[in-house]
Amino acid sequence: MAIKIEGLLGLLLPGKIEFKIADILMEYSVLREKLNTADRQSRYFRKAIESKKTRLLELQKEFEEIRILFNESSVDFLIEQLKKTSEKTSYRKKPRSLIYHITWCSLSEKVKFFYELLHYKDKIKQLMPIDHYEENPEEFLKMLG
């Protein structure tokens, strides 16, 4: 039985990263709330508190990197990056190898990410620190708007 590359990549690279910033903010808020109420969480959650704290720090770091990119980039720069990355993905031929297909999928995710940044640039001028959106959920909704 032959294994299709498309099916294998579905397992390796899930294609559901539409709004990465919103996903990070929501996961961060939920995880922080669970950590604040750890005594009311399941026994399994309490056993994994250290890994949950590590995940919280990872989310903060990832959001901060995106925030710096967002705040320091102009719309023109983002459009140029989107254009460059889109050009690389437009030459897609039938994949000859798994590595080629993984590279193409990665570039496609970058295209989606630049679209997302441009979407948010249209809504807000500055991306605030992650805790700001947790404390001011109306700012988060305005950003999604």
Tab-separated table of N, CA and C in Angstrom:
chain	number	residue	atom	x	y	z
A	1	MET	N	0.843	-1.172	0.000
A	1	MET	CA	0.000	0.000	0.000
A	1	MET	C	0.891	1.238	0.000
A	2	ALA	N	0.650	2.171	-0.916
A	2	ALA	CA	1.447	3.391	-1.040
A	2	ALA	C	0.964	4.451	-0.051
A	3	ILE	N	1.908	5.177	0.484
A	3	ILE	CA	1.580	6.281	1.386
A	3	ILE	C	1.656	7.570	0.592
A	4	LYS	N	0.603	8.359	0.642
A	4	LYS	CA	0.589	9.633	-0.065
A	4	LYS	C	1.264	10.700	0.798
A	5	ILE	N	2.066	11.516	0.161
A	5	ILE	CA	2.756	12.593	0.867
A	5	ILE	C	1.758	13.554	1.479
A	6	GLU	N	0.675	13.842	0.773
A	6	GLU	CA	-0.333	14.781	1.278
A	6	GLU	C	-0.889	14.314	2.626
A	7	GLY	N	-1.170	13.022	2.729
A	7	GLY	CA	-1.714	12.483	3.977
A	7	GLY	C	-0.704	12.519	5.107
A	8	LEU	N	0.545	12.236	4.791
A	8	LEU	CA	1.606	12.266	5.787
A	8	LEU	C	1.809	13.684	6.312
A	9	LEU	N	1.768	14.660	5.413
A	9	LEU	CA	1.954	16.041	5.838
A	9	LEU	C	0.782	16.543	6.658
A	10	GLY	N	-0.385	15.986	6.418
A	10	GLY	CA	-1.532	16.354	7.243
A	10	GLY	C	-1.279	16.029	8.702
A	11	LEU	N	-0.508	14.967	8.932
A	11	LEU	CA	-0.144	14.599	10.304
A	11	LEU	C	1.021	15.436	10.828
A	12	LEU	N	2.000	15.701	9.963
A	12	LEU	CA	3.182	16.438	10.386
A	12	LEU	C	2.940	17.935	10.509
A	13	LEU	N	2.192	18.487	9.566
A	13	LEU	CA	1.971	19.931	9.522
A	13	LEU	C	0.488	20.230	9.483
A	14	PRO	N	-0.145	20.329	10.623
A	14	PRO	CA	-1.573	20.641	10.600
A	14	PRO	C	-1.805	22.009	9.971
A	15	GLY	N	-2.809	22.130	9.096
A	15	GLY	CA	-3.004	23.346	8.340
A	15	GLY	C	-3.952	24.339	8.955
A	16	LYS	N	-4.138	24.346	10.242
A	16	LYS	CA	-5.123	25.210	10.892
A	16	LYS	C	-4.473	26.378	11.628
A	17	ILE	N	-3.683	27.161	10.964
A	17	ILE	CA	-3.147	28.341	11.633
A	17	ILE	C	-3.644	29.541	10.857
A	18	GLU	N	-4.837	29.968	11.189
A	18	GLU	CA	-5.439	31.090	10.481
A	18	GLU	C	-5.107	32.410	11.156
A	19	PHE	N	-5.397	32.535	12.436
A	19	PHE	CA	-5.106	33.755	13.167
A	19	PHE	C	-4.222	33.409	14.343
A	20	LYS	N	-2.941	33.382	14.093
A	20	LYS	CA	-1.966	32.944	15.072
A	20	LYS	C	-1.969	33.827	16.319
A	21	ILE	N	-2.054	35.136	16.147
A	21	ILE	CA	-2.016	36.049	17.281
A	21	ILE	C	-3.209	35.808	18.199
A	22	ALA	N	-4.384	35.673	17.622
A	22	ALA	CA	-5.588	35.417	18.420
A	22	ALA	C	-5.481	34.070	19.129
A	23	ASP	N	-4.957	33.068	18.436
A	23	ASP	CA	-4.783	31.755	19.059
A	23	ASP	C	-3.837	31.830	20.261
A	24	ILE	N	-2.743	32.571	20.102
A	24	ILE	CA	-1.789	32.716	21.198
A	24	ILE	C	-2.444	33.415	22.378
A	25	LEU	N	-3.159	34.508	22.110
A	25	LEU	CA	-3.812	35.262	23.182
A	25	LEU	C	-4.841	34.417	23.924
A	26	MET	N	-5.619	33.659	23.185
A	26	MET	CA	-6.643	32.841	23.835
A	26	MET	C	-6.022	31.700	24.636
A	27	GLU	N	-5.034	31.022	24.067
A	27	GLU	CA	-4.379	29.936	24.795
A	27	GLU	C	-3.689	30.472	26.053
A	28	TYR	N	-3.058	31.625	25.942
A	28	TYR	CA	-2.380	32.240	27.083
A	28	TYR	C	-3.380	32.553	28.200
A	29	SER	N	-4.497	33.167	27.839
A	29	SER	CA	-5.496	33.542	28.850
A	29	SER	C	-6.078	32.317	29.547
A	30	VAL	N	-6.410	31.303	28.786
A	30	VAL	CA	-6.978	30.081	29.368
A	30	VAL	C	-5.961	29.400	30.279
A	31	LEU	N	-4.730	29.283	29.797
A	31	LEU	CA	-3.701	28.613	30.591
A	31	LEU	C	-3.374	29.397	31.860
A	32	ARG	N	-3.317	30.713	31.748
A	32	ARG	CA	-3.031	31.531	32.934
A	32	ARG	C	-4.149	31.399	33.966
A	33	GLU	N	-5.384	31.398	33.498
A	33	GLU	CA	-6.518	31.233	34.414
A	33	GLU	C	-6.464	29.871	35.103
A	34	LYS	N	-6.131	28.836	34.343
A	34	LYS	CA	-6.031	27.497	34.937
A	34	LYS	C	-4.909	27.431	35.964
A	35	LEU	N	-3.787	28.092	35.659
A	35	LEU	CA	-2.680	28.101	36.611
A	35	LEU	C	-3.041	28.887	37.867
A	36	ASN	N	-3.811	29.947	37.718
A	36	ASN	CA	-4.249	30.734	38.884
A	36	ASN	C	-5.227	29.958	39.763
A	37	THR	N	-5.913	29.004	39.171
A	37	THR	CA	-6.872	28.183	39.924
A	37	THR	C	-6.434	26.719	39.895
A	38	ALA	N	-5.142	26.496	40.027
A	38	ALA	CA	-4.585	25.144	39.926
A	38	ALA	C	-5.176	24.186	40.952
A	39	ASP	N	-5.533	24.703	42.118
A	39	ASP	CA	-6.087	23.831	43.157
A	39	ASP	C	-7.448	23.259	42.755
A	40	ARG	N	-8.129	23.890	41.812
A	40	ARG	CA	-9.432	23.404	41.343
A	40	ARG	C	-9.331	22.588	40.049
A	41	GLN	N	-8.125	22.427	39.528
A	41	GLN	CA	-7.934	21.674	38.291
A	41	GLN	C	-7.770	20.186	38.589
A	42	SER	N	-7.754	19.405	37.535
A	42	SER	CA	-7.632	17.961	37.700
A	42	SER	C	-6.261	17.580	38.260
A	43	ARG	N	-6.193	16.381	38.760
A	43	ARG	CA	-4.940	15.872	39.311
A	43	ARG	C	-3.861	15.814	38.227
A	44	TYR	N	-4.271	15.459	37.012
A	44	TYR	CA	-3.326	15.379	35.896
A	44	TYR	C	-2.757	16.752	35.566
A	45	PHE	N	-3.601	17.766	35.620
A	45	PHE	CA	-3.134	19.128	35.376
A	45	PHE	C	-2.124	19.544	36.443
A	46	ARG	N	-2.427	19.261	37.689
A	46	ARG	CA	-1.533	19.647	38.784
A	46	ARG	C	-0.186	18.943	38.686
A	47	LYS	N	-0.184	17.717	38.196
A	47	LYS	CA	1.081	16.991	38.035
A	47	LYS	C	1.949	17.624	36.945
A	48	ALA	N	1.319	18.318	36.001
A	48	ALA	CA	2.043	18.905	34.873
A	48	ALA	C	2.191	20.424	34.996
A	49	ILE	N	2.125	20.940	36.198
A	49	ILE	CA	2.175	22.400	36.386
A	49	ILE	C	3.465	22.999	35.828
A	50	GLU	N	4.581	22.343	36.035
A	50	GLU	CA	5.851	22.900	35.541
A	50	GLU	C	5.850	23.013	34.021
A	51	SER	N	5.346	21.996	33.346
A	51	SER	CA	5.301	22.075	31.887
A	51	SER	C	4.294	23.129	31.422
A	52	LYS	N	3.230	23.317	32.177
A	52	LYS	CA	2.248	24.364	31.846
A	52	LYS	C	2.861	25.751	32.020
A	53	LYS	N	3.659	25.926	33.070
A	53	LYS	CA	4.343	27.202	33.272
A	53	LYS	C	5.348	27.460	32.151
A	54	THR	N	6.019	26.402	31.725
A	54	THR	CA	6.954	26.527	30.606
A	54	THR	C	6.211	26.922	29.334
A	55	ARG	N	5.061	26.322	29.117
A	55	ARG	CA	4.253	26.659	27.944
A	55	ARG	C	3.793	28.114	28.003
A	56	LEU	N	3.438	28.580	29.172
A	56	LEU	CA	3.026	29.973	29.346
A	56	LEU	C	4.164	30.922	28.957
A	57	LEU	N	5.376	30.597	29.383
A	57	LEU	CA	6.540	31.418	29.025
A	57	LEU	C	6.818	31.368	27.524
A	58	GLU	N	6.624	30.199	26.925
A	58	GLU	CA	6.806	30.075	25.476
A	58	GLU	C	5.810	30.950	24.717
A	59	LEU	N	4.565	30.959	25.180
A	59	LEU	CA	3.545	31.792	24.544
A	59	LEU	C	3.884	33.273	24.685
A	60	GLN	N	4.357	33.666	25.859
A	60	GLN	CA	4.761	35.064	26.065
A	60	GLN	C	5.892	35.446	25.118
A	61	LYS	N	6.879	34.575	25.004
A	61	LYS	CA	8.033	34.851	24.137
A	61	LYS	C	7.602	34.934	22.672
A	62	GLU	N	6.791	33.996	22.243
A	62	GLU	CA	6.332	33.987	20.855
A	62	GLU	C	5.518	35.244	20.544
A	63	PHE	N	4.637	35.624	21.462
A	63	PHE	CA	3.830	36.823	21.260
A	63	PHE	C	4.714	38.063	21.222
A	64	GLU	N	5.704	38.125	22.097
A	64	GLU	CA	6.599	39.288	22.143
A	64	GLU	C	7.389	39.418	20.840
A	65	GLU	N	7.829	38.307	20.279
A	65	GLU	CA	8.545	38.351	18.994
A	65	GLU	C	7.633	38.878	17.889
A	66	ILE	N	6.400	38.422	17.883
A	66	ILE	CA	5.433	38.894	16.887
A	66	ILE	C	5.132	40.374	17.119
A	67	ARG	N	5.011	40.757	18.375
A	67	ARG	CA	4.704	42.148	18.718
A	67	ARG	C	5.810	43.086	18.230
A	68	ILE	N	7.054	42.692	18.437
A	68	ILE	CA	8.186	43.511	17.981
A	68	ILE	C	8.160	43.630	16.457
A	69	LEU	N	7.963	42.521	15.770
A	69	LEU	CA	7.873	42.554	14.307
A	69	LEU	C	6.736	43.464	13.855
A	70	PHE	N	5.578	43.318	14.473
A	70	PHE	CA	4.402	44.101	14.112
A	70	PHE	C	4.648	45.594	14.337
A	71	ASN	N	5.153	45.949	15.509
A	71	ASN	CA	5.322	47.358	15.856
A	71	ASN	C	6.443	48.037	15.076
A	72	GLU	N	7.465	47.294	14.701
A	72	GLU	CA	8.598	47.894	14.000
A	72	GLU	C	8.461	47.830	12.480
A	73	SER	N	7.432	47.173	11.984
A	73	SER	CA	7.265	47.012	10.538
A	73	SER	C	6.209	47.964	10.010
A	74	SER	N	6.506	48.536	8.865
A	74	SER	CA	5.515	49.378	8.201
A	74	SER	C	4.614	48.492	7.337
A	75	VAL	N	3.519	49.057	6.904
A	75	VAL	CA	2.615	48.326	6.016
A	75	VAL	C	3.346	47.975	4.720
A	76	ASP	N	4.154	48.914	4.221
A	76	ASP	CA	4.901	48.668	2.981
A	76	ASP	C	5.860	47.491	3.128
A	77	PHE	N	6.539	47.404	4.276
A	77	PHE	CA	7.451	46.295	4.522
A	77	PHE	C	6.692	44.968	4.536
A	78	LEU	N	5.554	44.940	5.223
A	78	LEU	CA	4.758	43.708	5.297
A	78	LEU	C	4.248	43.302	3.920
A	79	ILE	N	3.833	44.272	3.130
A	79	ILE	CA	3.359	43.972	1.766
A	79	ILE	C	4.505	43.410	0.932
A	80	GLU	N	5.687	43.991	1.080
A	80	GLU	CA	6.860	43.504	0.336
A	80	GLU	C	7.204	42.067	0.740
A	81	GLN	N	7.169	41.776	2.049
A	81	GLN	CA	7.446	40.420	2.517
A	81	GLN	C	6.391	39.435	2.013
A	82	LEU	N	5.147	39.871	2.031
A	82	LEU	CA	4.054	39.047	1.524
A	82	LEU	C	4.261	38.745	0.047
A	83	LYS	N	4.637	39.766	-0.688
A	83	LYS	CA	4.855	39.602	-2.132
A	83	LYS	C	6.002	38.632	-2.407
A	84	LYS	N	7.125	38.806	-1.700
A	84	LYS	CA	8.284	37.919	-1.894
A	84	LYS	C	7.931	36.465	-1.573
A	85	THR	N	7.255	36.273	-0.455
A	85	THR	CA	6.909	34.911	-0.041
A	85	THR	C	5.875	34.306	-0.973
A	86	SER	N	4.916	35.109	-1.412
A	86	SER	CA	3.896	34.618	-2.345
A	86	SER	C	4.506	34.190	-3.664
A	87	GLU	N	5.501	34.943	-4.122
A	87	GLU	CA	6.172	34.580	-5.379
A	87	GLU	C	6.834	33.213	-5.266
A	88	LYS	N	7.426	32.934	-4.124
A	88	LYS	CA	8.082	31.637	-3.931
A	88	LYS	C	7.078	30.491	-3.945
A	89	THR	N	5.878	30.733	-3.440
A	89	THR	CA	4.884	29.657	-3.398
A	89	THR	C	4.131	29.521	-4.714
A	90	SER	N	4.201	30.531	-5.571
A	90	SER	CA	3.436	30.466	-6.823
A	90	SER	C	4.062	29.510	-7.833
A	91	TYR	N	5.296	29.110	-7.614
A	91	TYR	CA	5.967	28.205	-8.543
A	91	TYR	C	5.804	26.750	-8.160
A	92	ARG	N	4.746	26.440	-7.495
A	92	ARG	CA	4.553	25.067	-7.015
A	92	ARG	C	4.331	24.128	-8.181
A	93	LYS	N	5.129	23.112	-8.208
A	93	LYS	CA	4.987	22.038	-9.181
A	93	LYS	C	4.605	20.797	-8.393
A	94	LYS	N	4.394	19.726	-9.098
A	94	LYS	CA	4.101	18.485	-8.403
A	94	LYS	C	5.298	18.148	-7.514
A	95	PRO	N	5.066	17.977	-6.217
A	95	PRO	CA	6.199	17.758	-5.316
A	95	PRO	C	6.955	16.486	-5.662
A	96	ARG	N	8.245	16.635	-5.696
A	96	ARG	CA	9.081	15.486	-6.013
A	96	ARG	C	9.637	14.839	-4.748
A	97	SER	N	9.568	15.567	-3.678
A	97	SER	CA	10.097	15.003	-2.437
A	97	SER	C	9.316	15.556	-1.255
A	98	LEU	N	9.452	14.881	-0.166
A	98	LEU	CA	8.800	15.305	1.062
A	98	LEU	C	9.362	16.649	1.532
A	99	ILE	N	10.675	16.829	1.402
A	99	ILE	CA	11.316	18.077	1.825
A	99	ILE	C	10.779	19.252	1.014
A	100	TYR	N	10.624	19.064	-0.289
A	100	TYR	CA	10.082	20.125	-1.141
A	100	TYR	C	8.682	20.514	-0.665
A	101	HIS	N	7.877	19.531	-0.378
A	101	HIS	CA	6.498	19.790	0.032
A	101	HIS	C	6.445	20.463	1.414
A	102	ILE	N	7.277	20.052	2.323
A	102	ILE	CA	7.335	20.679	3.641
A	102	ILE	C	7.746	22.142	3.500
A	103	THR	N	8.730	22.415	2.664
A	103	THR	CA	9.173	23.794	2.426
A	103	THR	C	8.040	24.620	1.854
A	104	TRP	N	7.319	24.067	0.891
A	104	TRP	CA	6.207	24.796	0.280
A	104	TRP	C	5.115	25.091	1.316
A	105	CYS	N	4.814	24.125	2.164
A	105	CYS	CA	3.800	24.331	3.212
A	105	CYS	C	4.247	25.407	4.200
A	106	SER	N	5.515	25.411	4.550
A	106	SER	CA	6.048	26.412	5.455
A	106	SER	C	5.927	27.812	4.853
A	107	LEU	N	6.245	27.949	3.587
A	107	LEU	CA	6.110	29.243	2.909
A	107	LEU	C	4.646	29.674	2.848
A	108	SER	N	3.763	28.731	2.636
A	108	SER	CA	2.327	29.043	2.602
A	108	SER	C	1.857	29.570	3.954
A	109	GLU	N	2.366	29.004	5.038
A	109	GLU	CA	2.016	29.488	6.377
A	109	GLU	C	2.553	30.901	6.601
A	110	LYS	N	3.731	31.194	6.052
A	110	LYS	CA	4.272	32.558	6.169
A	110	LYS	C	3.385	33.550	5.419
A	111	VAL	N	2.876	33.144	4.269
A	111	VAL	CA	1.975	34.014	3.511
A	111	VAL	C	0.744	34.330	4.362
A	112	LYS	N	0.156	33.301	4.974
A	112	LYS	CA	-1.008	33.506	5.845
A	112	LYS	C	-0.665	34.429	7.008
A	113	PHE	N	0.532	34.273	7.563
A	113	PHE	CA	0.949	35.083	8.691
A	113	PHE	C	1.078	36.557	8.291
A	114	PHE	N	1.668	36.829	7.132
A	114	PHE	CA	1.790	38.222	6.682
A	114	PHE	C	0.417	38.822	6.376
A	115	TYR	N	-0.485	38.017	5.838
A	115	TYR	CA	-1.862	38.494	5.652
A	115	TYR	C	-2.481	38.869	7.001
A	116	GLU	N	-2.241	38.027	7.989
A	116	GLU	CA	-2.786	38.299	9.323
A	116	GLU	C	-2.229	39.602	9.889
A	117	LEU	N	-0.910	39.802	9.769
A	117	LEU	CA	-0.314	41.042	10.265
A	117	LEU	C	-0.893	42.260	9.558
A	118	LEU	N	-1.088	42.141	8.251
A	118	LEU	CA	-1.688	43.257	7.503
A	118	LEU	C	-3.126	43.500	7.944
A	119	HIS	N	-3.847	42.439	8.217
A	119	HIS	CA	-5.223	42.561	8.713
A	119	HIS	C	-5.246	43.349	10.022
A	120	TYR	N	-4.334	43.014	10.933
A	120	TYR	CA	-4.281	43.709	12.217
A	120	TYR	C	-3.751	45.133	12.075
A	121	LYS	N	-2.818	45.361	11.134
A	121	LYS	CA	-2.301	46.714	10.908
A	121	LYS	C	-3.420	47.652	10.502
A	122	ASP	N	-4.403	47.117	9.802
A	122	ASP	CA	-5.550	47.923	9.390
A	122	ASP	C	-6.425	48.292	10.590
A	123	LYS	N	-6.428	47.459	11.621
A	123	LYS	CA	-7.290	47.666	12.793
A	123	LYS	C	-6.617	48.466	13.899
A	124	ILE	N	-5.348	48.178	14.152
A	124	ILE	CA	-4.631	48.825	15.253
A	124	ILE	C	-3.267	49.303	14.767
A	125	LYS	N	-2.728	50.291	15.451
A	125	LYS	CA	-1.415	50.840	15.072
A	125	LYS	C	-0.279	50.155	15.822
A	126	GLN	N	-0.514	49.831	17.097
A	126	GLN	CA	0.500	49.194	17.924
A	126	GLN	C	-0.082	47.943	18.577
A	127	LEU	N	0.715	46.904	18.597
A	127	LEU	CA	0.327	45.691	19.312
A	127	LEU	C	0.877	45.820	20.731
A	128	MET	N	0.001	45.720	21.697
A	128	MET	CA	0.376	45.906	23.098
A	128	MET	C	0.911	44.586	23.675
A	129	PRO	N	1.549	44.651	24.859
A	129	PRO	CA	2.012	43.410	25.505
A	129	PRO	C	0.847	42.452	25.773
A	130	ILE	N	1.156	41.203	25.893
A	130	ILE	CA	0.134	40.154	25.995
A	130	ILE	C	-0.778	40.353	27.206
A	131	ASP	N	-0.238	40.815	28.320
A	131	ASP	CA	-1.056	41.017	29.519
A	131	ASP	C	-2.089	42.126	29.335
A	132	HIS	N	-1.792	43.077	28.478
A	132	HIS	CA	-2.736	44.175	28.212
A	132	HIS	C	-4.062	43.634	27.665
A	133	TYR	N	-3.986	42.661	26.783
A	133	TYR	CA	-5.202	42.115	26.173
A	133	TYR	C	-5.971	41.223	27.138
A	134	GLU	N	-5.260	40.654	28.084
A	134	GLU	CA	-5.944	39.856	29.103
A	134	GLU	C	-6.701	40.771	30.067
A	135	GLU	N	-6.088	41.897	30.394
A	135	GLU	CA	-6.715	42.852	31.311
A	135	GLU	C	-7.790	43.697	30.628
A	136	ASN	N	-7.679	43.880	29.326
A	136	ASN	CA	-8.618	44.705	28.549
A	136	ASN	C	-9.184	43.896	27.379
A	137	PRO	N	-10.109	42.997	27.635
A	137	PRO	CA	-10.614	42.139	26.565
A	137	PRO	C	-11.293	42.918	25.436
A	138	GLU	N	-11.800	44.117	25.718
A	138	GLU	CA	-12.429	44.906	24.659
A	138	GLU	C	-11.391	45.319	23.605
A	139	GLU	N	-10.140	45.490	24.011
A	139	GLU	CA	-9.064	45.798	23.054
A	139	GLU	C	-8.816	44.598	22.128
A	140	PHE	N	-8.904	43.430	22.716
A	140	PHE	CA	-8.740	42.199	21.933
A	140	PHE	C	-9.856	42.077	20.903
A	141	LEU	N	-11.089	42.347	21.328
A	141	LEU	CA	-12.231	42.281	20.396
A	141	LEU	C	-12.116	43.345	19.318
A	142	LYS	N	-11.637	44.525	19.678
A	142	LYS	CA	-11.453	45.592	18.698
A	142	LYS	C	-10.428	45.158	17.641
A	143	MET	N	-9.385	44.493	18.112
A	143	MET	CA	-8.341	44.017	17.200
A	143	MET	C	-8.906	42.984	16.216
A	144	LEU	N	-9.747	42.098	16.714
A	144	LEU	CA	-10.343	41.077	15.841
A	144	LEU	C	-11.335	41.671	14.870
A	145	GLY	N	-12.039	42.721	15.334
A	145	GLY	CA	-13.094	43.406	14.617
A	145	GLY	C	-13.049	43.327	13.191
